[in-house]
Amino acid sequence: MPDFFLSVSDGVILGFFALVLLFLAYLGYRSDLRGLGAYLLALRVAVLVLVVVLLMAPILALRIQTHRNPLVAVLVDTSESMRLIDGDHNRNKVALEVLNNPALQALSKRTRVEFFQFADGLQPINNTGDLTWNGRATDIAKALDVLREQTKGNGLALAVLISDGGQNRGGQPERAAAELNVPVLVVGIGDPMAQKDVAISSAVVDPLGYMGRPLILQVRVRTTGFDQGHALLRVATNGREIAEKNMVLLEGEQIHDFELNPDRPGRYAYEISVAPQPGERTVENNRMLVSTEVLESRLRLLVLSGSPSADLAYLLRVLRADPNLDLQVFIRQQPTGWTKEVQTAFADLNRQDAVVLINVPQAELAGKPEQDLVVYVKKGGALLAIGGDAAFDARYAMSPLSDVLPLRFEKLGRTLVDASFGVELPESRHPIMRISSDPLADREAWAALPPLLSYNRISGVADQATVLIRHDLERLNGQPMPLVAVMRVGPGKTMAVAFHSFWRYGLMMWGIGKNDALSQAFWKNAVRWLVTRDEMSRVRVTTEQSTYRSGEDVVVYAQVFDPLMQPMTDAQVKAVVQDSNGVREVILRDGGDGRYSGRLGGFPQGDYACVVHAVTRDGLMEEGIGHFTVGRYSLEYETVRMDAELLREIASHSGGQFVLPKGVTEALTHWELMPEPVVENYKLRLWGHRWPLFVLVGLLALEWIVRRRRGMI
């Protein structure tokens, strides 16, 4: 039943004021209350009452209390694992049978039923016949979180979750189920028992190899449901089998090592495979690809240090642990300075694959050495410069080296700062910073490192530089100050590191029972990136990762240069990749400074060439080629059984129920879902509308006209 309410502002005060005015009006007109005078007094009173009422800012409210049917949300898992077959039952067909269950159809007569599909996201669906079952990952937690936000205030009373429980991305579904604050009826699809399956769980090979040195390929194979039998584990490249091992099918995981001997330098993509076995649940995880770049010989690094230090000792230990690096080390001795061998090394810089400077005073490089270093970089060399108490000062700011280094140095004062600080990473992931395939895990690993104790304050970064690491406290132009940056200089590459005491990453991590794997990977990745030569093309192409999982989006980066190798903006840039399904292409977005980027949809397993076409302002067509490998199968095939334990936890934490498909009818029939009261409020604010003003003017005009006609004014 509707209820009416009228609320006013300052009602008591204005009401008293109105009574006073009415009394005064009565005193003024009481001598003439007969005939027309009485009507005029009434007219004045009406005007007065209307003015007072409007000053009270009245609000007319209508409250209507009704009931509405509760909302039931049905969530269907449409990930790839729902296409698996358990015995004689196809999972997605079983899910469709649940959706077409008469009990669910009957539920829609006493509730409001809305359907959603989810894999790594949640989307509403109108027709269950249009489900495609091609999601590359399952994130139940995200689906429940999004459902909670989308149905807030809409009377959600029950969620029906139809899934095999193959959670392989995102947060904890149990937490999301508890925060949903409504019961979840979980319908488990699939067989909870481990079925026969052979899966290549990982394949690892060094991303850089060298002629004359064997490559070690380590393959992990996980077997379930087999207690006997054999299978061949094969390795092939370019369609040619190069190695195989006879593997015993035993329950659990086993490791197999292959020694590979490339016969030429270049890029290699290795395919590891196991033949399908009788009764195996799926063969999608029987194949994996890895890729590597084979160089002609060991890399030669010239290391120059301004003085002995703990940082130098740590860096040499990390680099010397790599058998593919050949180090030539010179340490400046005071007061004698460099040995004569340094002059010989500088005279033949072109033999070096990279030069490393660590805390080297500019005075020791002034003149011909620094000129030689600049020429060396511009011809395609690699330079890694690390600051310190004797480097990255005003002398460096005035040196020719400042033209090729990515950091800019202050021209006045002492740049070394002794203070404890931490590091933070920008949002973009450079190849040097990709310690693992999980960006979030990498950030957490960097955040867990102990603080450093000193750094060089800088004045800026070069226009073409890419910042890798920033100071967590120091600011430069209002932004976190860069500490590590890289830059391409023509065909050459440079990297500058302005933090010190990084030896702590080794000693202190071991001191708390962990290791310095992250720090070691950082320095090794830095050397690999620096020495990897880019083609001298006006279009340079890279991808965010060198290896992707099946279904992941491939992020493509391109740099476009003019004939003088200066960055070119406003070009029309397109990336093209061909796979078994045809040609895919995307227009790359202009990010400024000659940088372009775009994203291509997920690819099946394989080794791919990404061709980037750029039409420049001068009308010329330029082309560049990059490579990437889709090595792993989809996440959906890592675990192929129904995770009944997880699904029961979801139901338990939400106060719901876990059932198998055959129990859906009984569960839905006996679930009590009552209509809920709904209160709807409607308000009409009289103040601010035009019609009261028109009425007020009309009444005053009427009084004036009457008085005018009667000669009273």
XYZ file of C-alpha atoms in Angstrom:
713
model
C 0.000 0.000 0.000
C 1.451 3.416 -0.902
C 2.338 5.944 1.815
C 2.515 9.716 1.270
C 4.863 12.033 3.190
C 5.470 15.789 3.115
C 8.682 17.180 4.569
C 9.630 20.862 4.891
C 12.662 22.896 5.955
C 12.469 25.439 8.830
C 8.765 24.703 9.110
C 8.278 25.992 12.679
C 10.000 29.323 12.104
C 8.361 30.006 8.770
C 4.981 28.850 10.093
C 5.168 31.317 12.976
C 6.274 34.038 10.553
C 3.280 33.235 8.309
C 0.830 33.521 11.210
C 2.229 36.936 12.131
C 1.862 38.150 8.543
C -1.686 36.793 8.347
C -2.611 38.611 11.533
C -1.131 41.873 10.236
C -3.012 41.419 6.953
C -6.234 40.902 8.908
C -5.647 44.100 10.871
C -5.049 46.017 7.644
C -8.196 44.728 5.877
C -10.704 44.159 8.722
C -12.475 47.425 8.045
C -13.277 46.256 4.524
C -14.084 42.549 4.878
C -17.405 42.775 3.087
C -17.910 42.014 -0.564
C -14.872 42.496 -2.767
C -12.561 43.279 0.143
C -12.985 39.801 1.555
C -12.031 38.251 -1.798
C -8.961 40.477 -2.109
C -7.892 39.567 1.403
C -8.264 35.882 0.544
C -6.172 36.477 -2.579
C -3.420 38.149 -0.548
C -3.514 35.331 1.985
C -3.186 32.735 -0.813
C -0.115 34.543 -2.183
C 1.391 34.762 1.285
C 0.783 31.070 2.015
C 2.299 30.065 -1.338
C 5.432 32.150 -0.687
C 5.873 30.680 2.798
C 5.340 27.130 1.542
C 7.954 27.582 -1.179
C 10.403 28.994 1.363
C 9.935 25.797 3.351
C 11.349 23.821 0.345
C 8.639 21.136 0.580
C 9.314 17.599 -0.635
C 6.441 15.305 -1.470
C 7.445 11.643 -0.963
C 5.676 8.477 -2.057
C 6.760 5.122 -0.615
C 5.496 1.927 -2.274
C 6.239 -1.460 -0.706
C 6.043 -4.476 -3.033
C 7.661 -7.899 -3.424
C 9.948 -9.184 -6.163
C 11.146 -12.641 -7.084
C 14.683 -13.497 -5.961
C 17.538 -13.509 -8.477
C 19.281 -16.774 -9.359
C 22.576 -16.547 -11.302
C 23.656 -19.605 -13.310
C 27.382 -19.633 -14.140
C 28.645 -22.076 -16.789
C 32.327 -22.943 -17.162
C 33.164 -22.646 -20.890
C 36.902 -23.317 -20.687
C 38.647 -25.808 -23.000
C 38.766 -28.529 -20.346
C 34.965 -28.727 -20.564
C 35.445 -30.350 -23.987
C 37.150 -33.387 -22.437
C 35.448 -36.768 -22.510
C 35.067 -38.851 -19.337
C 34.322 -42.377 -20.468
C 31.181 -42.045 -22.580
C 30.325 -38.543 -21.379
C 31.414 -35.302 -22.965
C 31.676 -32.635 -20.254
C 30.085 -29.813 -22.215
C 27.146 -31.999 -23.199
C 26.603 -32.881 -19.549
C 26.695 -29.151 -18.712
C 24.057 -28.453 -21.391
C 21.865 -31.183 -19.912
C 22.091 -29.416 -16.548
C 21.111 -26.118 -18.180
C 18.104 -27.808 -19.780
C 17.084 -29.571 -16.564
C 13.294 -29.242 -16.022
C 13.887 -28.267 -12.406
C 15.935 -25.279 -13.568
C 13.237 -24.378 -16.064
C 10.619 -24.571 -13.301
C 12.797 -22.396 -11.080
C 12.475 -19.547 -13.567
C 8.718 -19.372 -12.852
C 9.247 -18.372 -9.208
C 12.582 -16.563 -9.546
C 14.482 -14.324 -11.921
C 17.120 -16.525 -13.597
C 20.099 -14.961 -15.390
C 22.754 -16.979 -17.233
C 26.491 -16.265 -17.423
C 29.489 -17.969 -18.987
C 32.994 -17.792 -17.555
C 36.553 -18.918 -18.211
C 39.101 -16.222 -17.375
C 36.273 -13.646 -17.240
C 32.488 -13.437 -16.828
C 29.950 -12.532 -19.541
C 26.135 -12.703 -19.604
C 24.552 -15.028 -22.182
C 21.140 -14.945 -23.794
C 21.168 -18.271 -25.623
C 22.836 -21.317 -24.071
C 23.042 -22.862 -27.521
C 25.735 -20.339 -28.484
C 28.327 -21.534 -25.925
C 31.713 -22.210 -27.571
C 33.811 -23.917 -24.806
C 37.111 -22.384 -25.923
C 38.314 -20.481 -22.834
C 42.096 -20.820 -22.427
C 42.107 -20.530 -18.620
C 39.723 -20.835 -15.665
C 39.378 -18.155 -12.990
C 36.456 -19.064 -10.726
C 37.416 -16.432 -8.161
C 37.206 -13.641 -10.740
C 33.851 -14.926 -12.001
C 32.352 -14.834 -8.487
C 33.878 -11.419 -7.727
C 32.477 -9.901 -10.932
C 29.083 -11.498 -10.240
C 29.019 -9.910 -6.781
C 29.666 -6.449 -8.237
C 27.233 -6.770 -11.147
C 24.327 -8.010 -8.999
C 24.829 -5.693 -6.028
C 21.416 -4.464 -4.838
C 19.581 -6.645 -7.357
C 18.381 -9.304 -4.905
C 20.797 -12.154 -5.669
C 19.644 -15.137 -3.580
C 21.392 -18.158 -5.125
C 24.279 -18.859 -7.519
C 24.471 -22.102 -9.497
C 28.055 -22.885 -10.542
C 28.529 -25.537 -13.261
C 32.229 -26.403 -13.599
C 34.912 -29.099 -13.517
C 36.849 -27.026 -10.954
C 39.919 -26.614 -13.151
C 41.046 -23.386 -11.421
C 44.389 -22.382 -12.973
C 44.445 -18.585 -12.826
C 43.576 -15.861 -10.345
C 42.818 -15.802 -6.626
C 41.164 -18.176 -4.180
C 37.642 -19.274 -5.200
C 36.834 -20.154 -1.563
C 37.391 -16.531 -0.526
C 35.285 -15.220 -3.419
C 32.475 -17.666 -2.577
C 32.405 -16.513 1.051
C 32.334 -12.831 0.028
C 29.453 -13.433 -2.385
C 27.202 -13.666 0.698
C 24.724 -16.028 -0.959
C 24.710 -19.840 -1.150
C 26.403 -21.408 -4.163
C 24.948 -24.618 -5.548
C 28.001 -26.217 -7.158
C 27.435 -28.787 -9.898
C 30.600 -30.806 -10.494
C 31.218 -31.875 -14.096
C 33.706 -34.628 -14.931
C 35.407 -37.550 -13.265
C 37.237 -36.786 -9.998
C 39.439 -39.852 -10.382
C 42.806 -39.508 -12.099
C 42.523 -41.016 -15.570
C 45.214 -42.195 -17.944
C 47.265 -39.271 -19.151
C 50.821 -38.512 -20.268
C 51.762 -34.814 -20.149
C 55.006 -32.990 -20.910
C 54.941 -30.681 -17.908
C 58.052 -28.634 -18.838
C 60.938 -28.401 -21.284
C 63.929 -26.158 -20.580
C 66.914 -25.227 -22.744
C 69.363 -22.332 -22.483
C 68.023 -19.443 -24.616
C 71.551 -18.872 -25.967
C 73.776 -21.645 -27.270
C 77.190 -21.728 -28.940
C 78.696 -23.711 -31.741
C 80.947 -26.491 -30.491
C 79.226 -26.710 -27.107
C 76.326 -29.136 -26.497
C 72.912 -27.837 -25.480
C 71.220 -29.627 -22.593
C 67.468 -29.975 -23.034
C 65.695 -31.049 -19.823
C 62.196 -32.493 -20.197
C 59.774 -33.304 -17.372
C 56.997 -35.803 -18.068
C 54.041 -36.379 -15.720
C 52.218 -39.718 -15.988
C 48.953 -40.740 -14.300
C 46.892 -43.913 -14.578
C 49.673 -46.051 -16.091
C 51.509 -48.723 -14.143
C 53.344 -50.373 -17.005
C 54.257 -49.966 -20.646
C 56.687 -47.842 -22.633
C 56.525 -44.764 -24.832
C 59.002 -42.927 -27.053
C 59.946 -39.390 -26.054
C 61.104 -37.626 -29.220
C 62.907 -34.363 -30.023
C 62.669 -32.864 -33.527
C 63.616 -29.629 -35.272
C 62.631 -28.437 -38.753
C 60.555 -31.597 -39.160
C 63.588 -33.825 -38.559
C 63.869 -36.107 -35.542
C 67.226 -35.635 -33.827
C 66.865 -37.568 -30.559
C 64.608 -40.044 -28.781
C 64.401 -41.987 -25.513
C 62.389 -45.041 -24.528
C 60.404 -43.978 -21.467
C 58.791 -46.308 -18.933
C 55.247 -45.228 -18.086
C 55.353 -44.957 -14.289
C 53.017 -43.037 -11.999
C 54.383 -39.569 -11.165
C 56.900 -37.209 -12.759
C 60.176 -38.164 -14.395
C 63.044 -36.115 -15.826
C 64.872 -36.813 -19.091
C 67.926 -34.937 -20.377
C 68.889 -34.685 -24.044
C 72.278 -33.506 -25.306
C 71.814 -31.519 -28.509
C 74.602 -30.441 -30.859
C 73.523 -27.717 -33.325
C 75.459 -27.868 -36.588
C 75.117 -24.204 -37.550
C 74.483 -20.851 -35.897
C 70.968 -19.419 -35.957
C 67.538 -19.895 -34.427
C 66.340 -23.372 -33.459
C 62.857 -24.476 -32.438
C 62.762 -27.908 -30.805
C 59.553 -29.939 -30.658
C 59.289 -32.472 -27.835
C 56.521 -35.047 -28.130
C 55.155 -38.316 -26.769
C 53.026 -40.555 -28.973
C 49.378 -40.827 -27.840
C 48.770 -43.802 -25.577
C 45.730 -46.142 -25.602
C 42.996 -44.872 -23.281
C 44.715 -41.516 -22.677
C 42.360 -38.745 -21.513
C 43.753 -36.064 -23.835
C 46.668 -35.730 -26.248
C 46.706 -31.919 -26.166
C 49.483 -31.979 -23.543
C 51.684 -34.527 -25.334
C 53.630 -31.864 -27.226
C 55.754 -28.843 -26.329
C 58.098 -26.455 -28.146
C 61.164 -24.529 -26.981
C 63.454 -22.227 -28.934
C 67.044 -21.043 -28.638
C 69.543 -18.863 -30.484
C 72.865 -20.505 -31.359
C 75.880 -18.210 -31.734
C 79.185 -19.014 -33.353
C 81.425 -18.965 -30.255
C 81.650 -17.985 -26.594
C 80.913 -14.357 -25.809
C 83.916 -12.162 -25.017
C 83.411 -9.568 -22.261
C 85.902 -6.859 -21.356
C 85.400 -5.849 -17.701
C 87.022 -2.644 -16.411
C 86.726 -1.722 -12.728
C 87.841 1.522 -11.110
C 88.724 -0.305 -7.870
C 88.258 -3.608 -6.046
C 84.811 -3.835 -4.407
C 82.232 -6.261 -3.092
C 79.971 -5.401 -6.042
C 82.737 -6.291 -8.497
C 83.402 -9.587 -6.743
C 79.713 -10.495 -6.814
C 79.259 -9.538 -10.475
C 82.323 -11.555 -11.542
C 81.055 -14.575 -9.620
C 77.712 -14.413 -11.435
C 79.251 -13.936 -14.892
C 81.951 -16.578 -14.444
C 79.303 -19.124 -13.520
C 78.126 -18.948 -17.143
C 80.401 -21.237 -19.212
C 79.368 -19.378 -22.364
C 81.146 -16.177 -21.266
C 84.848 -15.488 -21.679
C 85.847 -12.652 -19.307
C 88.873 -10.381 -19.568
C 89.075 -8.392 -16.308
C 91.178 -5.304 -15.479
C 91.082 -3.590 -12.078
C 92.588 -0.128 -11.688
C 95.279 -0.079 -9.042
C 96.015 3.156 -7.213
C 98.129 5.119 -7.673
C 99.595 3.356 -10.719
C 96.335 3.158 -12.686
C 95.651 0.744 -15.545
C 98.122 -1.816 -16.762
C 99.467 -1.661 -20.320
C 97.217 -4.574 -21.303
C 94.209 -2.247 -21.077
C 95.589 -0.170 -23.934
C 95.923 -3.316 -26.005
C 92.339 -4.317 -25.210
C 91.017 -0.870 -26.209
C 92.993 -0.999 -29.430
C 90.969 -4.035 -30.498
C 87.490 -3.357 -29.074
C 85.793 -4.872 -32.106
C 86.804 -8.324 -30.854
C 84.707 -7.817 -27.740
C 81.020 -8.728 -27.645
C 80.445 -6.373 -24.714
C 82.309 -3.919 -22.476
C 81.478 -3.603 -18.773
C 82.491 -0.489 -16.803
C 82.037 -0.636 -13.040
C 82.822 2.503 -11.033
C 85.382 3.722 -13.575
C 86.398 7.415 -13.196
C 85.896 9.408 -16.363
C 89.469 10.687 -16.089
C 90.706 7.148 -16.798
C 88.699 7.098 -20.037
C 89.219 10.698 -21.171
C 90.426 11.231 -24.687
C 90.877 8.380 -27.110
C 89.457 5.552 -24.908
C 86.053 7.191 -24.529
C 86.021 8.132 -28.206
C 86.812 4.510 -29.081
C 83.974 3.317 -26.830
C 81.473 5.634 -28.523
C 82.518 4.429 -31.983
C 82.404 0.815 -30.785
C 78.792 1.215 -29.593
C 77.638 3.018 -32.719
C 79.058 0.217 -34.863
C 77.034 -2.402 -33.000
C 78.893 -2.962 -29.734
C 77.367 -3.422 -26.275
C 78.223 -1.304 -23.219
C 77.183 -1.881 -19.607
C 78.095 1.003 -17.271
C 77.698 0.752 -13.488
C 78.152 3.831 -11.309
C 79.782 4.310 -7.924
C 81.667 6.851 -5.821
C 84.058 7.612 -8.706
C 81.628 7.420 -11.649
C 78.410 8.958 -12.995
C 79.485 12.431 -11.865
C 79.846 15.827 -13.559
C 82.735 14.538 -15.658
C 80.456 11.861 -17.114
C 77.869 14.555 -17.884
C 80.444 16.358 -20.077
C 81.908 13.190 -21.596
C 81.116 11.908 -25.113
C 79.858 8.769 -23.332
C 76.782 10.739 -22.253
C 75.632 10.618 -25.889
C 75.366 6.828 -25.857
C 74.344 6.070 -22.259
C 70.609 5.996 -21.378
C 70.949 7.988 -18.124
C 71.771 11.692 -17.887
C 74.106 12.822 -15.112
C 74.188 15.937 -12.952
C 76.759 18.577 -13.893
C 77.279 19.956 -10.396
C 77.912 18.469 -6.966
C 78.492 14.971 -5.685
C 76.030 12.440 -7.145
C 76.643 9.520 -4.771
C 73.986 9.230 -2.050
C 74.460 6.894 0.919
C 70.975 5.997 2.127
C 68.915 2.839 2.480
C 66.279 2.406 -0.233
C 64.255 -0.136 -2.170
C 63.555 -0.524 -5.870
C 60.332 -0.620 -7.869
C 59.506 -1.692 -11.413
C 57.578 0.174 -14.129
C 54.422 -1.442 -15.504
C 56.006 -2.592 -18.775
C 58.131 -5.735 -18.755
C 61.442 -5.570 -20.587
C 63.122 -8.887 -21.531
C 65.851 -8.213 -18.961
C 63.255 -8.055 -16.176
C 61.372 -11.229 -17.156
C 62.686 -13.558 -14.513
C 59.655 -15.863 -14.802
C 56.509 -16.118 -16.914
C 54.429 -14.550 -14.122
C 54.660 -10.709 -13.956
C 53.025 -10.593 -10.528
C 55.463 -13.162 -9.113
C 58.401 -11.162 -10.506
C 57.186 -7.967 -8.818
C 56.708 -9.759 -5.532
C 60.209 -11.251 -5.797
C 61.787 -7.828 -6.379
C 59.781 -6.335 -3.515
C 61.088 -9.054 -1.183
C 64.752 -8.163 -1.794
C 66.719 -6.433 0.984
C 67.287 -2.653 0.686
C 70.364 -1.263 -1.038
C 72.654 1.281 0.592
C 73.798 3.755 -2.070
C 72.990 5.151 -5.501
C 73.971 7.882 -7.957
C 71.508 10.749 -8.273
C 70.778 11.441 -11.957
C 69.268 14.381 -13.827
C 67.193 12.527 -16.436
C 67.041 9.833 -19.091
C 67.733 9.886 -22.816
C 64.771 10.283 -25.163
C 65.081 6.744 -26.547
C 65.869 5.088 -23.209
C 63.692 2.472 -21.532
C 63.606 2.564 -17.740
C 63.849 -0.838 -16.043
C 64.169 -0.021 -12.324
C 63.274 3.064 -10.281
C 64.028 4.396 -6.801
C 61.155 3.887 -4.371
C 61.689 7.230 -2.568
C 63.849 9.636 -4.613
C 61.885 11.780 -7.067
C 62.860 13.332 -10.382
C 60.391 15.863 -11.813
C 57.746 14.485 -9.472
C 58.195 10.891 -10.620
C 60.241 8.013 -9.127
C 63.873 8.525 -10.135
C 65.188 5.970 -12.679
C 68.099 3.840 -11.528
C 68.488 1.380 -14.414
C 67.809 2.071 -18.088
C 68.706 0.638 -21.497
C 68.922 2.167 -24.957
C 69.630 1.204 -28.544
C 72.250 3.333 -30.303
C 72.012 2.453 -33.974
C 72.885 -1.259 -34.105
C 74.496 -1.071 -30.660
C 73.013 -1.286 -27.164
C 73.862 0.327 -23.849
C 72.728 -0.110 -20.257
C 73.378 2.085 -17.217
C 72.989 0.970 -13.581
C 73.011 3.704 -10.918
C 72.522 1.606 -7.783
C 75.283 -0.006 -5.702
C 75.776 -2.500 -2.861
C 73.898 -5.085 -4.955
C 76.212 -7.689 -3.437
C 73.634 -7.648 -0.611
C 71.193 -9.441 -2.910
C 73.498 -12.441 -2.701
C 74.778 -12.460 0.868
C 71.592 -11.382 2.653
C 69.201 -13.614 0.702
C 71.337 -16.629 1.548
C 71.394 -15.390 5.142
C 67.615 -15.747 5.472
C 67.517 -19.197 3.935
C 66.697 -18.102 0.378
C 68.923 -17.597 -2.673
C 69.980 -14.920 -5.127
C 68.449 -16.550 -8.202
C 66.593 -13.336 -9.091
C 69.728 -11.183 -8.925
C 71.723 -13.687 -10.950
C 68.984 -13.883 -13.589
C 68.900 -10.066 -13.823
C 72.623 -9.767 -14.620
C 72.615 -12.733 -16.998
C 69.562 -11.389 -18.839
C 71.273 -8.007 -19.096
C 74.324 -9.514 -20.795
C 72.202 -11.639 -23.133
C 70.091 -8.666 -24.193
C 73.136 -6.483 -24.749
C 75.027 -8.988 -26.904
C 72.028 -10.080 -28.989
C 72.467 -8.181 -32.229
C 69.485 -6.592 -33.955
C 69.241 -6.518 -37.711
C 70.180 -3.191 -39.295
C 66.663 -2.510 -40.477
C 64.544 0.609 -40.389
C 61.912 -1.527 -38.645
C 62.890 -3.471 -35.514
C 60.447 -6.027 -34.168
C 60.267 -7.659 -30.735
C 57.571 -9.405 -28.703
C 56.869 -8.985 -25.014
C 57.970 -12.576 -24.403
C 60.043 -14.966 -26.468
C 57.863 -17.934 -25.457
C 54.100 -17.974 -24.937
C 51.535 -20.465 -23.759
C 48.868 -21.595 -26.181
C 46.030 -19.083 -26.147
C 47.957 -16.184 -24.640
C 47.831 -12.863 -26.476
C 51.088 -11.956 -28.221
C 52.184 -8.363 -27.618
C 54.180 -6.965 -30.552
C 56.542 -3.984 -30.317
C 58.085 -2.210 -33.295
C 60.484 0.697 -33.749
C 60.507 2.603 -37.028
C 63.457 4.764 -38.159
C 64.062 7.218 -40.975
C 67.028 6.874 -43.403
C 69.286 8.580 -40.824
C 68.145 5.995 -38.204
C 66.211 8.632 -36.272
C 62.854 7.590 -34.726
C 59.952 8.175 -37.095
C 56.436 8.941 -35.895
C 53.149 8.976 -37.849
C 53.986 5.858 -39.846
C 51.314 3.328 -40.777
C 52.489 0.116 -39.113
C 50.924 -3.340 -39.394
C 51.979 -6.685 -37.859
C 51.205 -9.908 -39.741
C 51.512 -13.499 -38.482
C 50.457 -16.617 -40.366
C 49.390 -19.832 -38.637
C 47.376 -22.922 -39.506
C 44.141 -20.922 -39.328
C 45.284 -18.312 -41.838
C 46.773 -14.840 -41.656
C 46.285 -12.629 -38.613
C 47.148 -8.968 -38.611
C 46.817 -5.944 -36.375
C 47.450 -2.232 -36.823
C 50.074 -1.140 -34.294
C 49.320 1.884 -32.145
C 51.698 4.850 -32.316
C 53.214 5.378 -28.872
C 55.488 8.272 -29.870
C 59.260 8.439 -30.438
C 59.020 5.911 -33.249
C 57.578 3.198 -30.984
C 54.515 1.158 -31.962
C 52.678 -1.671 -30.232
C 49.748 -4.007 -30.704
C 48.243 -7.282 -29.543
C 47.419 -10.395 -31.541
C 45.025 -13.135 -30.432
C 46.273 -16.414 -28.967
C 48.048 -18.883 -31.250
C 48.298 -22.672 -31.177
C 51.662 -24.270 -30.454
C 54.371 -23.499 -32.988
C 57.314 -21.279 -33.889
C 56.222 -18.072 -35.611
C 57.649 -15.196 -37.588
C 55.993 -11.818 -37.027
C 56.385 -9.572 -40.075
C 55.860 -5.853 -39.488
C 55.163 -3.580 -42.475
C 55.607 0.165 -42.074
C 54.617 2.802 -44.627
C 56.708 5.850 -43.709
C 56.084 9.518 -44.399
C 58.345 9.381 -47.441
C 56.009 6.793 -48.975
C 58.455 3.900 -48.707
C 57.487 0.455 -47.463
C 59.845 -0.903 -44.795
C 59.737 -4.355 -43.257
C 61.062 -6.040 -40.138
C 60.785 -9.562 -38.764
C 60.583 -10.846 -35.186
C 60.174 -14.355 -33.827
C 58.271 -15.943 -30.973
C 57.422 -19.461 -29.887
C 54.131 -20.784 -28.550
C 55.648 -23.642 -26.634
C 53.189 -24.834 -24.017
C 49.717 -26.241 -24.356
C 46.765 -24.457 -22.785
C 46.519 -24.214 -19.004
C 43.316 -26.200 -19.300
C 45.215 -29.430 -20.024
C 47.598 -29.364 -17.081
C 45.032 -31.023 -14.782
C 42.330 -32.992 -16.566
C 40.349 -34.512 -13.673
C 37.438 -32.793 -11.928
C 38.694 -31.017 -8.810
C 35.907 -32.172 -6.508
C 37.820 -31.022 -3.402
C 37.902 -27.394 -4.590
C 34.255 -27.447 -5.651
C 33.211 -28.777 -2.236
C 35.213 -25.994 -0.564
C 33.432 -23.373 -2.685
C 30.036 -24.768 -1.673
C 31.038 -25.044 1.991
C 32.440 -21.493 2.307
C 29.294 -20.029 0.734
C 26.836 -22.067 2.799
C 25.706 -23.862 -0.346
C 25.771 -27.436 -1.592
C 27.927 -29.607 -3.870
C 26.111 -32.045 -6.150
C 26.812 -34.113 -9.220
C 24.620 -33.617 -12.323
C 22.234 -36.384 -11.265
C 21.504 -34.540 -8.012
C 20.569 -31.197 -9.594
C 16.830 -31.894 -9.778
C 16.488 -32.748 -6.107
C 18.682 -29.820 -5.008
C 16.748 -27.221 -7.018
C 13.329 -28.628 -6.100
C 13.928 -28.410 -2.375
C 15.731 -25.070 -2.351
C 13.456 -22.503 -0.703
C 13.635 -19.118 -2.414
C 11.043 -16.685 -1.101
C 10.041 -13.356 -2.650
C 11.718 -10.462 -0.932
C 10.157 -7.145 0.090
C 11.138 -4.182 -2.014
C 10.601 -0.578 -0.997
C 10.512 2.006 -3.769
C 10.715 5.672 -2.853
C 9.615 8.492 -5.149
C 10.274 12.132 -4.226
C 9.010 15.354 -5.769
C 10.841 18.518 -4.737
C 8.515 21.510 -5.231
C 11.185 24.140 -4.735
C 12.969 24.939 -7.965
C 10.041 24.160 -10.300
C 8.611 26.904 -12.532
C 4.895 26.285 -12.054
C 4.693 27.687 -8.451
C 6.280 30.895 -9.742
C 3.694 31.131 -12.526
C 0.888 30.630 -9.986
C 2.365 33.292 -7.706
C 2.689 35.837 -10.543
C -0.821 34.963 -11.750
C -2.387 35.619 -8.327
C -0.605 38.946 -7.913
C -1.600 39.973 -11.452
C -5.226 39.051 -10.773
C -5.327 41.216 -7.639
C -3.779 44.161 -9.512
C -6.290 43.858 -12.375
C -9.249 43.780 -9.976
C -8.024 46.774 -8.036
C -7.296 48.641 -11.278
C -10.788 48.036 -12.631
C -12.419 49.116 -9.376
C -10.323 52.260 -9.129
C -8.677 51.087 -5.927
C -5.195 52.029 -7.223
